Amino acid sequence: MATIGLDKLYYATITDDENGEEIYGTPTQMAKAISAELSVELAEATLYADDGAAEIVKEFKNGTISLGVDDIGSSTAAALTGVTVDKNNVMVSNSEDGGDPVAVGFRAKKSNGKYKYYWLYRVKFGIPATNLATKGDSITFSTPTIEGTVLRRNKPDTSGKHPWKAEVTEGDKDVPASVISSWYAEVYEPDYTV
């Protein structure tokens, strides 16, 4: 079903434990969402045998997320890109900046009024793009866009795999209401228990 909206854009900081596996902080609202564009790159290999394709393997390699937002405040910019905020709350960008990866969550409204929820488990953001224009005969809003590389997480889930994304549609059969109601309380952890 088609989506007709986008909102509730959150991020969660990531710290690594002694094994290099992710520990997610409490989700924090990033900004008001304008757009989100996710593209995925696959690693692909084909084994040929007996004059034809015998096996084909396609695995997630990485992805790119481009987020259009209303504004990125200084604390969010510091968490996402590593910029420094000085004692006067001025953001200072340095050539050595490079923020730590974060988890990113958001939801998209569907035409039936329900939502599709997402968590991207590990995103490394670059410096936000800025587009500015002078005010002419009409008013045009200029908003920042921030692009990040989506990676699989280091921490395996309970099935031993390394997820890169979780998504669920509100109202789908057998989806517990608690999954939806707690989506932004913490980064979703896959549950394969029976």
PDB file of C-alpha atoms in Angstrom, residues 11-12 14 22 24 30 38 63-67 79-80 99-106 119-126 146-153 164:
ATOM      1  CA  TYR A  11      18.120   8.725  16.365  1.00  0.00           C
ATOM      2  CA  ALA A  12      19.783   6.681  19.096  1.00  0.00           C
ATOM      3  CA  ILE A  14      25.555   3.804  19.809  1.00  0.00           C
ATOM      4  CA  GLU A  22      26.250  -2.096  19.742  1.00  0.00           C
ATOM      5  CA  TYR A  24      21.790   1.684  21.849  1.00  0.00           C
ATOM      6  CA  MET A  30      16.275  14.285  15.411  1.00  0.00           C
ATOM      7  CA  LEU A  38      16.762   4.928   1.136  1.00  0.00           C
ATOM      8  CA  GLY A  63      22.885   1.573   1.780  1.00  0.00           C
ATOM      9  CA  THR A  64      22.434   5.308   1.618  1.00  0.00           C
ATOM     10  CA  ILE A  65      19.811   7.329   3.449  1.00  0.00           C
ATOM     11  CA  SER A  66      19.149  10.926   2.491  1.00  0.00           C
ATOM     12  CA  LEU A  67      17.027  12.836   4.996  1.00  0.00           C
ATOM     13  CA  ALA A  79      25.731  13.616  17.785  1.00  0.00           C
ATOM     14  CA  LEU A  80      25.340  12.876  14.066  1.00  0.00           C
ATOM     15  CA  GLY A  99      30.537  11.528  13.979  1.00  0.00           C
ATOM     16  CA  ASP A 100      29.910   8.117  15.387  1.00  0.00           C
ATOM     17  CA  PRO A 101      27.260   5.868  13.846  1.00  0.00           C
ATOM     18  CA  VAL A 102      23.707   6.108  15.211  1.00  0.00           C
ATOM     19  CA  ALA A 103      20.499   4.133  14.782  1.00  0.00           C
ATOM     20  CA  VAL A 104      17.749   5.984  12.885  1.00  0.00           C
ATOM     21  CA  GLY A 105      14.019   5.416  13.277  1.00  0.00           C
ATOM     22  CA  PHE A 106      11.006   6.937  11.519  1.00  0.00           C
ATOM     23  CA  TRP A 119      14.756   1.307  12.405  1.00  0.00           C
ATOM     24  CA  LEU A 120      18.061   1.462  10.534  1.00  0.00           C
ATOM     25  CA  TYR A 121      20.532  -0.110  12.963  1.00  0.00           C
ATOM     26  CA  ARG A 122      23.791   1.658  12.044  1.00  0.00           C
ATOM     27  CA  VAL A 123      24.060   4.882  10.036  1.00  0.00           C
ATOM     28  CA  LYS A 124      27.203   6.976   9.622  1.00  0.00           C
ATOM     29  CA  PHE A 125      26.292  10.549   8.634  1.00  0.00           C
ATOM     30  CA  GLY A 126      28.304  13.113   6.720  1.00  0.00           C
ATOM     31  CA  ILE A 146      21.811  15.048   5.607  1.00  0.00           C
ATOM     32  CA  GLU A 147      23.102  11.891   3.989  1.00  0.00           C
ATOM     33  CA  GLY A 148      24.356   8.791   5.729  1.00  0.00           C
ATOM     34  CA  THR A 149      25.720   5.384   4.886  1.00  0.00           C
ATOM     35  CA  VAL A 150      23.631   2.510   6.227  1.00  0.00           C
ATOM     36  CA  LEU A 151      25.641  -0.421   7.531  1.00  0.00           C
ATOM     37  CA  ARG A 152      24.780  -3.743   9.099  1.00  0.00           C
ATOM     38  CA  ARG A 153      25.188  -3.775  12.829  1.00  0.00           C
ATOM     39  CA  TRP A 164      20.654  -3.603   9.054  1.00  0.00           C
TER      40      TRP A 164
END
